[in-house]
Every structure is written in C-alpha cells, then in structure tokens.
Coordinates of C-alpha atoms and ligand atoms in Angstrom, one line a residue:
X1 CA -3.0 20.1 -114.8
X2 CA 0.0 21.6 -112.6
X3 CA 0.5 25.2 -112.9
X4 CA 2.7 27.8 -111.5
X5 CA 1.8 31.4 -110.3
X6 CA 4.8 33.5 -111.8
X7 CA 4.0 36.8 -112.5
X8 CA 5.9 38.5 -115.5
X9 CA 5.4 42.2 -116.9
X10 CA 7.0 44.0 -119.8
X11 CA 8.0 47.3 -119.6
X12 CA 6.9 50.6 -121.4
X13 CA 9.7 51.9 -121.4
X14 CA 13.7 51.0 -120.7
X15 CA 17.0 51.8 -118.8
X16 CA 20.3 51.5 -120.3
X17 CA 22.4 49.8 -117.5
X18 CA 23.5 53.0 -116.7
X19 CA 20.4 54.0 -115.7
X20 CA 20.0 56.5 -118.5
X21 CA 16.2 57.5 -119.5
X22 CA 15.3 56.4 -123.1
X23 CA 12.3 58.0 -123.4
X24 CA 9.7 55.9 -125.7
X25 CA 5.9 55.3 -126.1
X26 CA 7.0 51.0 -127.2
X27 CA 9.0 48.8 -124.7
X28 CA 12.0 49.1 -126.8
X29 CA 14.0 51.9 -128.2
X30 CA 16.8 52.3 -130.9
X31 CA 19.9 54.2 -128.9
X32 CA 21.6 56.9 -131.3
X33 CA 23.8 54.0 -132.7
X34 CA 21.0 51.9 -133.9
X35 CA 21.1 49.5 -130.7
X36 CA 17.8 48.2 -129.4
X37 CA 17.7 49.0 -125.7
X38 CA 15.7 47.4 -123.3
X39 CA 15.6 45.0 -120.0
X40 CA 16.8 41.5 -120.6
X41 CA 13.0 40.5 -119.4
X42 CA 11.0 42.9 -121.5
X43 CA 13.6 41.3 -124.8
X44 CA 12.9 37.7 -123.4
X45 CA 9.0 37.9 -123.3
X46 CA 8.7 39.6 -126.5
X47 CA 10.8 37.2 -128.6
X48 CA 9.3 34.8 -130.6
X49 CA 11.6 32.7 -128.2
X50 CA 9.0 32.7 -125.7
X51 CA 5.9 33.4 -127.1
X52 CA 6.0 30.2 -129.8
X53 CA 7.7 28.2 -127.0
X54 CA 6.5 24.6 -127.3
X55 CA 4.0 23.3 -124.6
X56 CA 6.7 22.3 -121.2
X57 CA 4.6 20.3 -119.0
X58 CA 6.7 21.3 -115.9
X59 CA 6.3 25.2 -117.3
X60 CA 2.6 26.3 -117.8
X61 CA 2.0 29.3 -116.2
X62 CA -1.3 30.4 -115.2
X63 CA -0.9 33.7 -116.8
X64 CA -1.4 33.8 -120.7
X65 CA 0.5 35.6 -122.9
X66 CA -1.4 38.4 -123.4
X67 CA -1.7 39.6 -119.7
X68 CA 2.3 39.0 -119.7
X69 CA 2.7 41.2 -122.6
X70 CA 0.4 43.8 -121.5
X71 CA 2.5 47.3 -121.3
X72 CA 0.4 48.2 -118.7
X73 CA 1.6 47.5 -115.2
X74 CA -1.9 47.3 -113.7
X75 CA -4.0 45.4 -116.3
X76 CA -1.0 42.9 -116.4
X77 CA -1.1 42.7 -112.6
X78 CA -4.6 42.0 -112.3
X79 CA -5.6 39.6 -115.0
X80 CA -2.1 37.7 -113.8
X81 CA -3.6 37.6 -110.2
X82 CA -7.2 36.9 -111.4
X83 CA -6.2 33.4 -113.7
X84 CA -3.7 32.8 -110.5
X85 CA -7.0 33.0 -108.6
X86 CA -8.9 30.5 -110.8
X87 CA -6.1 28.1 -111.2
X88 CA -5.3 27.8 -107.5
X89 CA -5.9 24.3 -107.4
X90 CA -3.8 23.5 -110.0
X91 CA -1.0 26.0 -108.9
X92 CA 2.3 23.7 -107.3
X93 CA 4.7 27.0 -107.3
X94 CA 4.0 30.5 -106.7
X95 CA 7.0 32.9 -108.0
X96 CA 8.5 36.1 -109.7
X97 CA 12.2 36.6 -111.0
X98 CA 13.3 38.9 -107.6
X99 CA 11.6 38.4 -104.0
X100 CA 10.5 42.3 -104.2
X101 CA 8.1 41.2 -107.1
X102 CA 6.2 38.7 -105.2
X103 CA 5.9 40.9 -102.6
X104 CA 4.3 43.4 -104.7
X105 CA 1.8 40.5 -106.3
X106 CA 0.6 39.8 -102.8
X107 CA 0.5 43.8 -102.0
X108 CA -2.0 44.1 -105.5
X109 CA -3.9 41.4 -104.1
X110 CA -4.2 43.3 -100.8
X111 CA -5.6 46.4 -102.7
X112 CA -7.4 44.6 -105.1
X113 CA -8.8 41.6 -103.8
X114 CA -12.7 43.2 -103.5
X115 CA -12.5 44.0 -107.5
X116 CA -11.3 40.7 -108.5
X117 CA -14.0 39.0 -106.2
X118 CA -17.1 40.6 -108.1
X119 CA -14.9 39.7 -111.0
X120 CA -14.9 36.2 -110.5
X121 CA -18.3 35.9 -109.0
X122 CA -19.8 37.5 -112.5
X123 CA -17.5 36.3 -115.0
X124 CA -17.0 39.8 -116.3
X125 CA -14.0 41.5 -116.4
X126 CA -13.0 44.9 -114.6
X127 CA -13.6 47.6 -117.0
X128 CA -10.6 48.8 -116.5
X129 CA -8.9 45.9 -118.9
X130 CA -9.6 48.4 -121.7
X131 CA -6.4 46.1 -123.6
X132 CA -8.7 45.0 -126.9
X133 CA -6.3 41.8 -126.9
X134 CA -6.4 41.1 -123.0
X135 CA -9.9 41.2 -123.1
X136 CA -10.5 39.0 -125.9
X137 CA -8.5 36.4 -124.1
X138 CA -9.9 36.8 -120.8
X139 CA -13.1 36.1 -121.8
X140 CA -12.7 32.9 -122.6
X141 CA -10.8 32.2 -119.6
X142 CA -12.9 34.1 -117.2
X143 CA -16.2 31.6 -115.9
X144 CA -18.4 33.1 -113.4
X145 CA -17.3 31.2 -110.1
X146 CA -19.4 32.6 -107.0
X147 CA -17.8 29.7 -105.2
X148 CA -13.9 31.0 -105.5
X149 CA -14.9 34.4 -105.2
X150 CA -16.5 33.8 -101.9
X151 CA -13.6 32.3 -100.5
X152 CA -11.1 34.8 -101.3
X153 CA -13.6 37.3 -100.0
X154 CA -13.4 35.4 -96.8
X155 CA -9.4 34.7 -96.6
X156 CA -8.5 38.5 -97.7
X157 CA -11.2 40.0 -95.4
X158 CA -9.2 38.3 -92.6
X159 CA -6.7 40.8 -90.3
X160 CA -3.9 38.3 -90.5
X161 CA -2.4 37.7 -93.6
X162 CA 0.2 35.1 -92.3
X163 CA 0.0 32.3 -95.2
X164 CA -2.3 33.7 -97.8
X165 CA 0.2 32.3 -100.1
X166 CA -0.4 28.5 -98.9
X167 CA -3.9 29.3 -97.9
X168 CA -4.9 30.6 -101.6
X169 CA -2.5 28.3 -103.4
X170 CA -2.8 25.0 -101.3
X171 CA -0.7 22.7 -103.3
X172 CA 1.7 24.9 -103.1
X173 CA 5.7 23.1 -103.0
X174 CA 7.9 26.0 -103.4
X175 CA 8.6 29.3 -103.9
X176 CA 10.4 30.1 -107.3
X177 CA 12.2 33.9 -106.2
X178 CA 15.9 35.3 -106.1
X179 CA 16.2 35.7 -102.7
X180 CA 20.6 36.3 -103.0
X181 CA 22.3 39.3 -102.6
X182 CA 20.0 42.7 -101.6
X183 CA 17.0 40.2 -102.3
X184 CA 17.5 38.4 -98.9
X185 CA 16.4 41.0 -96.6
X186 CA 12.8 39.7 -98.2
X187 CA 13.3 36.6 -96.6
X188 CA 11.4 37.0 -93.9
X189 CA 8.4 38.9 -94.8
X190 CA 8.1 35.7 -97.3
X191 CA 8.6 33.3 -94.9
X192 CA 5.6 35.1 -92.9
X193 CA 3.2 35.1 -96.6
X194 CA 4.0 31.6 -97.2
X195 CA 4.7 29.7 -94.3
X196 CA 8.4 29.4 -94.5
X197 CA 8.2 27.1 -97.7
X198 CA 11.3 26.1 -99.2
X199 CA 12.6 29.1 -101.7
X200 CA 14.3 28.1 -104.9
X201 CA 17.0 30.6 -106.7
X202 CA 17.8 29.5 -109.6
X203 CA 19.3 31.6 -111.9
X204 CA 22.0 34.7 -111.9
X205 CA 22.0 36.9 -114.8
X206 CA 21.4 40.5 -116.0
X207 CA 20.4 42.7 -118.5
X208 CA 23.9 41.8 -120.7
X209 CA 24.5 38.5 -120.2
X210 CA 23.6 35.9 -118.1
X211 CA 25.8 34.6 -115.3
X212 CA 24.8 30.9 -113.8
X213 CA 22.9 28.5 -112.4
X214 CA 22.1 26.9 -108.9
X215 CA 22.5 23.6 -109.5
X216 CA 21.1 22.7 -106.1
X217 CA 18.0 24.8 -106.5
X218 CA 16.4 23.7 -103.4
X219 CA 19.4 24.7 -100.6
X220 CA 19.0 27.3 -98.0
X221 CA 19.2 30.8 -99.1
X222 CA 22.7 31.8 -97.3
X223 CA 24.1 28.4 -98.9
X224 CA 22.9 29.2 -102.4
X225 CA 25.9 28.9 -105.1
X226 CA 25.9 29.7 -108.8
X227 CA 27.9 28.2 -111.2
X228 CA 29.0 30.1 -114.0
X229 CA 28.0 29.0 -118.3
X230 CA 31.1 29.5 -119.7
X231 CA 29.5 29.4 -123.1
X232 CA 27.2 32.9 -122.4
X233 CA 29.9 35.2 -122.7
X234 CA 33.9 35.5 -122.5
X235 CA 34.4 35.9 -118.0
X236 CA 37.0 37.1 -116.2
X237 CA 37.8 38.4 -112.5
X238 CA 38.9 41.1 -111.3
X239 CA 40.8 39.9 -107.5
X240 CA 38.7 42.0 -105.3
X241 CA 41.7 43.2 -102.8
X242 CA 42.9 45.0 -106.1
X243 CA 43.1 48.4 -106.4
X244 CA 40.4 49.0 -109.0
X245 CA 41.7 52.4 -110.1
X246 CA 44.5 50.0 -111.6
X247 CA 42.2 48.6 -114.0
X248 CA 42.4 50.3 -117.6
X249 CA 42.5 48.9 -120.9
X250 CA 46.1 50.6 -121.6
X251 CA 47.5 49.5 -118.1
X252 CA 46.7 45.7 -118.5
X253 CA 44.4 44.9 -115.9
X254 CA 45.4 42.1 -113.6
X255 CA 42.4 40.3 -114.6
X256 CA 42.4 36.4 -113.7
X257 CA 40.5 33.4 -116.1
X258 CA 37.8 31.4 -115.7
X259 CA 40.0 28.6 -115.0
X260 CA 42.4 30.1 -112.6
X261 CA 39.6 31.4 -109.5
X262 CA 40.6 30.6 -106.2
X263 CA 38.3 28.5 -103.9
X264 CA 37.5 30.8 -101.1
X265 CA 38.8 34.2 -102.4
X266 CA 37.1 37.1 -103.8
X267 CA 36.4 38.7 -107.2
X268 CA 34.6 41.2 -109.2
X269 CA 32.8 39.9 -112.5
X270 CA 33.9 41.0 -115.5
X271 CA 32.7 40.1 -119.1
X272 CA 33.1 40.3 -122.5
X273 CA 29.2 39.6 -124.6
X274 CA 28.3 38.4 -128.1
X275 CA 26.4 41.8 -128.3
X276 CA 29.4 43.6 -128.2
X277 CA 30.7 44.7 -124.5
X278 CA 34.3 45.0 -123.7
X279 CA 35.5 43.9 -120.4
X280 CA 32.4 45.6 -118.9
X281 CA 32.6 45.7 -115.1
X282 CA 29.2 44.1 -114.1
X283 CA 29.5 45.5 -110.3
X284 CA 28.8 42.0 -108.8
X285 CA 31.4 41.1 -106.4
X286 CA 31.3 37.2 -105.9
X287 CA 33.2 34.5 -104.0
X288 CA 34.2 30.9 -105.3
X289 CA 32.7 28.4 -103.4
X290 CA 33.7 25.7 -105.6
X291 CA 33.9 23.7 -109.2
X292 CA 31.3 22.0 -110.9
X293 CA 33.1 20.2 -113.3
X294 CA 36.0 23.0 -114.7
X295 CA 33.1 25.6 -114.2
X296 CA 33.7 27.8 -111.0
X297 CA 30.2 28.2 -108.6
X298 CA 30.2 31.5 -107.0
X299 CA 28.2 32.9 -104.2
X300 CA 27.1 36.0 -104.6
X301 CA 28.4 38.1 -102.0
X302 CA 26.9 41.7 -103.0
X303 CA 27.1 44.7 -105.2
X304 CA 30.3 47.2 -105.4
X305 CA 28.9 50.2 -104.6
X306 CA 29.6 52.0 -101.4
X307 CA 26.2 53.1 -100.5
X308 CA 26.7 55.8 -97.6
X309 CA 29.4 57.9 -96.6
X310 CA 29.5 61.2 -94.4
X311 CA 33.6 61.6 -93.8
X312 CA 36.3 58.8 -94.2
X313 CA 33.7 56.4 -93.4
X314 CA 32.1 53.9 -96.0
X315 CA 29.5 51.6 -95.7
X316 CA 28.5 49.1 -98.2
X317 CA 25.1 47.3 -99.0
X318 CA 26.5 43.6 -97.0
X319 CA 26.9 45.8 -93.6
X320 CA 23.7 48.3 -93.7
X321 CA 21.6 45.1 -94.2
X322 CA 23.3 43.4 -91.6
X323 CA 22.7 46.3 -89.3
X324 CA 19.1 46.4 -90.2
X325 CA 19.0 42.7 -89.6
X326 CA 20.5 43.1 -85.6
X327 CA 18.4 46.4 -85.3
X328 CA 15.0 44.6 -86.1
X329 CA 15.9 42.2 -83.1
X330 CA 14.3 44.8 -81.2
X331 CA 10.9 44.1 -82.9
X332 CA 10.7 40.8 -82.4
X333 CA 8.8 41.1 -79.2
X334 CA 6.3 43.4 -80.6
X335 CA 5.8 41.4 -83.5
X336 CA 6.8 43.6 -85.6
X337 CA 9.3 43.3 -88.8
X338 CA 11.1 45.6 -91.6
X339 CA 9.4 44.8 -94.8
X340 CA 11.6 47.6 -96.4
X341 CA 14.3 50.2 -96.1
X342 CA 16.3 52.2 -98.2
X343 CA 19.4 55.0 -96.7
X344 CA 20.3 58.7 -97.2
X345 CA 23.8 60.3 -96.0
X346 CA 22.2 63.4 -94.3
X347 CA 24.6 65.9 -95.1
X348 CA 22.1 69.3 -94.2
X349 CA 22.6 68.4 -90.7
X350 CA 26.2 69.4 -89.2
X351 CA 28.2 67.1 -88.9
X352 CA 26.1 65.0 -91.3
X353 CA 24.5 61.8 -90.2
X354 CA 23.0 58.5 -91.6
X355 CA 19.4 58.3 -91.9
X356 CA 17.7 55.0 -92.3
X357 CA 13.9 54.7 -94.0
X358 CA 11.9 51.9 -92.8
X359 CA 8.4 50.5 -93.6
X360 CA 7.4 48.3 -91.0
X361 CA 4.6 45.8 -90.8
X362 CA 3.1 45.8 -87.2
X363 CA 1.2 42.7 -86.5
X364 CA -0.5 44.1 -83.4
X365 CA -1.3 47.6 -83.4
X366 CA -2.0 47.8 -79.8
X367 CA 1.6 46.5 -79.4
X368 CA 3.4 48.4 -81.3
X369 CA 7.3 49.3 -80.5
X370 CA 7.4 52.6 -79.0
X371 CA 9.9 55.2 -79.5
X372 CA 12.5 54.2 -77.1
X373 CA 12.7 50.8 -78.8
X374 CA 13.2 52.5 -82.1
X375 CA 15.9 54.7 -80.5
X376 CA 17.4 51.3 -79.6
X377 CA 17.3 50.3 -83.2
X378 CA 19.4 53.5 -84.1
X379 CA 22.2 52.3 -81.2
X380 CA 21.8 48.6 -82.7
X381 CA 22.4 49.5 -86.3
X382 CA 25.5 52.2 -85.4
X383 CA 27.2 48.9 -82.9
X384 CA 26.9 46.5 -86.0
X385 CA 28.3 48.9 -88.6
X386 CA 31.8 49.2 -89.2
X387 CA 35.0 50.8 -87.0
X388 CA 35.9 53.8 -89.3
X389 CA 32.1 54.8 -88.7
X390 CA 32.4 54.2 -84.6
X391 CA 35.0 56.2 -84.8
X392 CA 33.8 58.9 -86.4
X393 CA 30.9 58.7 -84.3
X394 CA 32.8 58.4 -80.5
X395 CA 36.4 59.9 -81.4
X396 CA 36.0 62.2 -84.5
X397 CA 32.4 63.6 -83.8
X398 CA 32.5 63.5 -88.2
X399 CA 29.1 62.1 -88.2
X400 CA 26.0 62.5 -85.8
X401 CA 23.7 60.3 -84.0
X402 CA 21.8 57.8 -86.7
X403 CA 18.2 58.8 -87.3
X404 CA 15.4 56.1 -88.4
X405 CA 12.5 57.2 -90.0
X406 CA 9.3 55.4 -89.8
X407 CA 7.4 55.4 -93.4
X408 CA 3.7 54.8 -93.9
X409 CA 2.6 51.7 -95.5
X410 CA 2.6 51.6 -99.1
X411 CA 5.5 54.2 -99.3
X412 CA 8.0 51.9 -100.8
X413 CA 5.2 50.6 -103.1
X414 CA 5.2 54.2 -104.6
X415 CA 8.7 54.0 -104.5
X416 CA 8.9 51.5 -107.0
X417 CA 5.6 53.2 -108.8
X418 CA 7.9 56.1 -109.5
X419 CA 10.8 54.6 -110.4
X420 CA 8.6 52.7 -113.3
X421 CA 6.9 55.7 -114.5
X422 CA 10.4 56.7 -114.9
X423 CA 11.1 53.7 -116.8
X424 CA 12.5 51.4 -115.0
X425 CA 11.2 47.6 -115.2
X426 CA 9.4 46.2 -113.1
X427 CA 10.2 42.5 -113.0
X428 CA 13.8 44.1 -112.4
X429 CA 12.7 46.8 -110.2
X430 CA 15.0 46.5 -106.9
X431 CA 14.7 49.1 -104.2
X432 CA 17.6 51.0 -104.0
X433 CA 19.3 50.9 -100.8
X434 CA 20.8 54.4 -100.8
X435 CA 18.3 57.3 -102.3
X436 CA 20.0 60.5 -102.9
X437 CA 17.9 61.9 -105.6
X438 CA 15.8 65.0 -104.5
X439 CA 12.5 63.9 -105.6
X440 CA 12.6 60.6 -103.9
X441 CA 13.5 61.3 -100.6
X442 CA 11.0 64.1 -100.9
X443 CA 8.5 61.7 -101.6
X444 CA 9.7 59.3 -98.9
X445 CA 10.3 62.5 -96.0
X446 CA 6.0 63.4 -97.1
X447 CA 5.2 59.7 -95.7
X448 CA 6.5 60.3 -92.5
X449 CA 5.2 58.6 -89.4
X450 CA 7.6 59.0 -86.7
X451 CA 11.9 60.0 -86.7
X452 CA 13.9 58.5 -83.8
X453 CA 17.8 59.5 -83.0
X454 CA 20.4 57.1 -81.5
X455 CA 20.3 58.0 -77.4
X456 CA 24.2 56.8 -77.1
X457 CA 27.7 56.2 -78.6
X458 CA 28.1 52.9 -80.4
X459 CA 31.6 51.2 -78.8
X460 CA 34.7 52.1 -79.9
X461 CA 37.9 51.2 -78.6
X462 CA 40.9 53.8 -79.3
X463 CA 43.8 51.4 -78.5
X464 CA 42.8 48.5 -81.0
X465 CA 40.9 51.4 -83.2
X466 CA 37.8 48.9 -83.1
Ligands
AMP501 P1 19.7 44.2 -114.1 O1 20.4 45.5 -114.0 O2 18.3 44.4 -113.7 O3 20.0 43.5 -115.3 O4 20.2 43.4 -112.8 C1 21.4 42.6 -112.8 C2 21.9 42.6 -111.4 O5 21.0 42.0 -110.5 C3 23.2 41.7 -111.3 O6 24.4 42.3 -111.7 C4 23.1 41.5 -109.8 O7 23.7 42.6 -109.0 C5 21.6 41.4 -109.5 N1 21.2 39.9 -109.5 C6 20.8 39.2 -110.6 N2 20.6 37.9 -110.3 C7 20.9 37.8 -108.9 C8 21.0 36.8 -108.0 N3 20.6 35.5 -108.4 N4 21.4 37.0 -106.7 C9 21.7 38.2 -106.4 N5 21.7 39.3 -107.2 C10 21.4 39.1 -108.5

C-alpha cells in the first residue's frame, strides 16, 4: 500500500501568538478567560477530527496515531522514523508541515540511526519508549527485520549523506514541505538530502485561522501562489505603502476587501476569526499575483518585522536572506553550504555592528573555506544589503564592519531544543532570524568555531545616495 513519511508531533506545552509562556504539564491550557490555548497543530491532531478520520487512500501515513500523539518530542521522533524505516517500500512522499522539520527528521536519523538498527534487527523496541500506549502499539508493528536494519546500517554509516532521502525511501515522488517565505533558505540543503525532487507547498495558515491553498501544488518554489478561502474567516488588507501607525480601530483604517486587491501590489493580511479576533494583524505581508475565480492568490512575500537595526538603518527578513544567499556564493567552490543562520544587532561594540550566526555543512573537510573567504562573505552580505546600511557603513561610520560567526554543528538543533523546552511547538518551530534574547545568543556565542570581520567598505555612492 502507498504511504507517506510525514512526521507530526504534539506539543507539551503552548505559546499564545504572542509568544507568551503558558506554563502547563498537558498540551493545552485554559488562558485566564477560559480560552483553550494551544498551536493550531497540537488542536488539529488531538481532535476527534483527526484521530476518527475515515481511512484516505491517498493519506496513510506511516506513523500511527499514538507515536503522533506522543508528548514527548523524542519517543514521537523515533517510533515516527522507525515505522518510516519499515514502510520504506511503500513510502511515495516523504514530508513535514515546514522545511526546518524535515531537516530535523533527517538530523534524528543522523544521531539515531545505530539505535533504531538493533531495533529493527530484534524486533524490540528501544527502552526508552517508556509511553505504556506507544509501546503497546509498536509492538505489533515492530517485526524483527535483520535485512532492513542491515541496510540502513550500511547507507547511514556512509560519509556522504547526499540522497539518503531517495536512497531510504526509493519510490519516493515528492517532497510534501513549506518551503515559502523564511522556509526557502532550506531549499537547498533539501535539494542536497533528496536529490532535488520536486517540493510541493500546499497550504498557508496559522495558529488563528487558516489562509489558502496552492492550487498548483507542484510549481517551483519562487513561483508558488496561495489563493485565499474566503469562507475561513472575514480578510481584509492593509496597502502595505500605508503608514501603519494610521491603523486604529477609532481612526478607520484604510483597510481594502477581499474583492478590491490589486494584481501586482502589496498588502498586509488582516483578519477577523469565528473564534473571536478582531481585525488582528497577522504580520504576513503578501502580494496578489492573481484570481482564481473571485478569490485573490497571493504570494507570500515575507514577515513585517524589521529584524536588525543599529542607527537609521533597517533590515528586514527578504534582504538578510538574500544577503546570505550572494554571501554563500563564496562556498560553492569548497563545497560547502549554510544549512542555518540566525542575526544579532551587536550593540556592545561601538559603533554597533551586525553579526551573522551560521552553521555550515562542509562536504570536504580537507577543503574547507578558510578565513579570508569568510571575510569575503562579510563584504558580500554588507554589498547585497540595503543603501541606508552602506551608508552608515562608508559615510556615517553608525555601524561597523559585519562579523560572521561560525557555529558548531548541531547548534541550531539545540536552538530549536530550547526554544521547545520553552514551549514552543515543534511542528511550528521556525528559527528565528534575529535572536536578541540573552540566553540564546549565549548559548549560540558557547558554540563558537571561528568569527570573521568584513576587510572593506561595501559601495556606496554619495551623489545618487546608493
Ligand atoms: P504560527 O505562528 O506557527 O501559527 O505560524 C503562522 C505563520 O507562519 C504565518 O503567519 C506565516 O508567517 C508563516 N507561514 C505559514 N504558512 C506559510 C507558508 N505557506 N509560506 C510562508 N510562510 C508561512
């Protein structure tokens, strides 16, 4: 029967949107005004919705509903990866709701592989599934199988881990992640796991309502389009140009319909739910590519934020990654890629200066790119980002030489392992791309490997201020 590798976890514990802590020992908690709080994912999986869901023959996961359901992160992870193991015949997609949660499957799988090998050549399960209810169900799924477990001994002894994902799952048609938006900076390391098979994003949502759909599932990633349900919650725009301090209830907003978007121009999604939010701001700023029908398709074009700023200069999440993407040209002759980075405005330093965090994955150790080539990377980023940050750079001297700083392996992994014992979900986990809390970029400055400065001034020109 065909299958699909998706892995799916519930969380412990939950965020509000606003990132708040709700400390509880269950995956949900009642806020002070009797709302249930937690992740659209963790609500999802636990509803009777799901779990009494009739039998889809183009939806049967390899993982049962026990291992998805499993509050804890590592016995969910590893009976997930083991019946993905035993199934991976039958597996035709491999997938996870964001890129960065694949990723993290195929990282387990890394650390874990040797484990789940005596596993399956036994047929008994890790003693560390101490679940009473995952156990029970794994044992009648687990069969001793010293055939399987031979051969993933053999393909995850190997150095090179280019293709695991085809070479474990063979039949393998597609990948089934969100790749839009921060997620495409994953791109490539996925391309590299899986052989550059086709990747399908399908859905935009979040944890209040959910968005739209890509009808064309199977498009490139930079062409990928969502068309909004009008029928999930009550939508309007906010232009994007538009001063957003303009926006108060009392003031009426200049907020446009559904119906009215413009082909081609901006906007910033704002919605009104069933479960009660009033013209929420959801952050998302997104461009109308088209219709479908009366529905507007958007493409996502990337979160409000500003993420760094050291004077008058701001620099959002669209131009960091783009000057990570031009920086890591650099490593392409050494083979060498940025599986993950995150930022942090330096502001101890005088003037204050950008520092970028980046986990790399050398293919060649003997070849690896030396520190004048990483001092390159710092000039390459500073070019590609925008003129207010040249020019405090060349004219204002607001803002010194950019720094990057080379993490261990596995640091962005912990990242995400302290942001969940923290709370947050971890099929919704996303890296942050700015850290400015004290513990974190503690945690990522103990990693260190190596810190390289930008030798030059990026261009500037004072008479066209550009
Ligand atoms: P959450 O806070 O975990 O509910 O995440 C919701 C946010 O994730 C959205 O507001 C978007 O910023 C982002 N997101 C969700 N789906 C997509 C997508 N298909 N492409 C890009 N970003 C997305």
């Amino acid at each position: 029967m065909e299958r699909i590798f998706y892995v799916k976890t519930v969380t412990c514990r939950v965020w509000t949107k606003a990132r708040d802590y709700i400390s509880c020992s269950l995956n949900q908690k009642q806020g002070p005004g009797g709302l249930l709080a937690r992740p659209v994912l963790t609500s999802y999986y636990q509803s009777e919705h799901f779990k009494t869901r009739p039998y889809d023959p183009y939806n049967v996961y390899t993982s049962p509903n026990e291992a998805i359901l499993c509050p804890d992160s590592f016995q969910s992870m590893y009976t997930q990866m083991l019946c993905g193991l035993q199934d991976r015949h039958q597996v035709l997609r491999v997938g996870a709701v964001f890129a960065s949660g694949l990723l993290r499957a195929i990282r387990f799988l890394q650390l874990n592989w040797e484990q789940l090998s005596v596993d399956i050549e036994t047929g008994d399960l890790n003693p560390k599934i101490t679940d009473p209810s995952l156990r029970e169900c794994m044992d009648k799924i687990l069969k001793p199988n010293p055939e399987l477990a031979r051969f993933v001994r053999r393909e995850c002894s190997k150095e090179n881990w280019e293709g695991i994902i085809t070479r474990i799952w063979p039949n393998t048609k597609y990948i089934d992640v969100i790749v839009t938006g921060a997620m495409a900076q994953y791109i490539p390391t996925l391309d590299y796991y899986s052989g550059g098979l086709p990747k399908a994003c399908t859905m935009y949502a979040s944890s209040e309502c959910y968005f739209g759909l890509n009808l064309n599932p199977m498009c490139k990633p930079s062409e990928v389009s969502y068309t909004i349900m009008p029928n999930m919650a009550y939508f309007e725009f906010l232009p994007h140009e538009s001063n957003s301090s303009k926006f108060t209830l009392d003031s009426s907003p200049k907020l446009v319909d559904l119906v009215d978007v413009e082909v081609g121009k901006e906007y910033e999604l704002v919605i009104t739910t069933y479960a009660g939010l009033c013209r929420y701001r959801v952050g998302d700023i997104l461009r109308v590519t088209g219709f479908h029908n009366s529905a507007p398709q958007f493409h996502f074009v990337r979160r409000k934020n500003v993420l760094l700023s050291i004077d008058s200069d701001k620099t959002d999440e669209a131009e960091l990654q783009k000057a990570v993407e031009n920086a890591s040209r650099h490593l392409r002759e050494f083979n060498t890629s940025v599986v993950e980075y995150t930022s942090y405005a330096d502001t101890k330093t005088i003037p204050g200066h950008y520092v970028i965090y980046w986990e790399l994955l050398v293919k060649n150790a003997a070849n690896s790119p030396t520190d004048d080539v990483l001092k390159q990377c710092c000039l390459a980023m500073e070019e590609s980002l925008n003129s207010v940050y040249r020019q405090g750079r060349v004219a204002d001297h607001s803002i010194g030489p950019l720094e990057i700083r080379v993490v261990k392996n596995g640091t962005f992994e912990e990242l995400m392992d302290y942001a969940i014992s923290r709370g947050a979900s971890i099929n919704q986990y996303k890296v942050p791309r700015c850290v400015n809390f004290t513990p974190i970029v503690e945690l990522l400055d103990s990693r260190l490997v190596s810190a390289h400065f930008s030798p030059g001034l990026p261009h500037w020109n004072p008479e066209r201020r550009r």
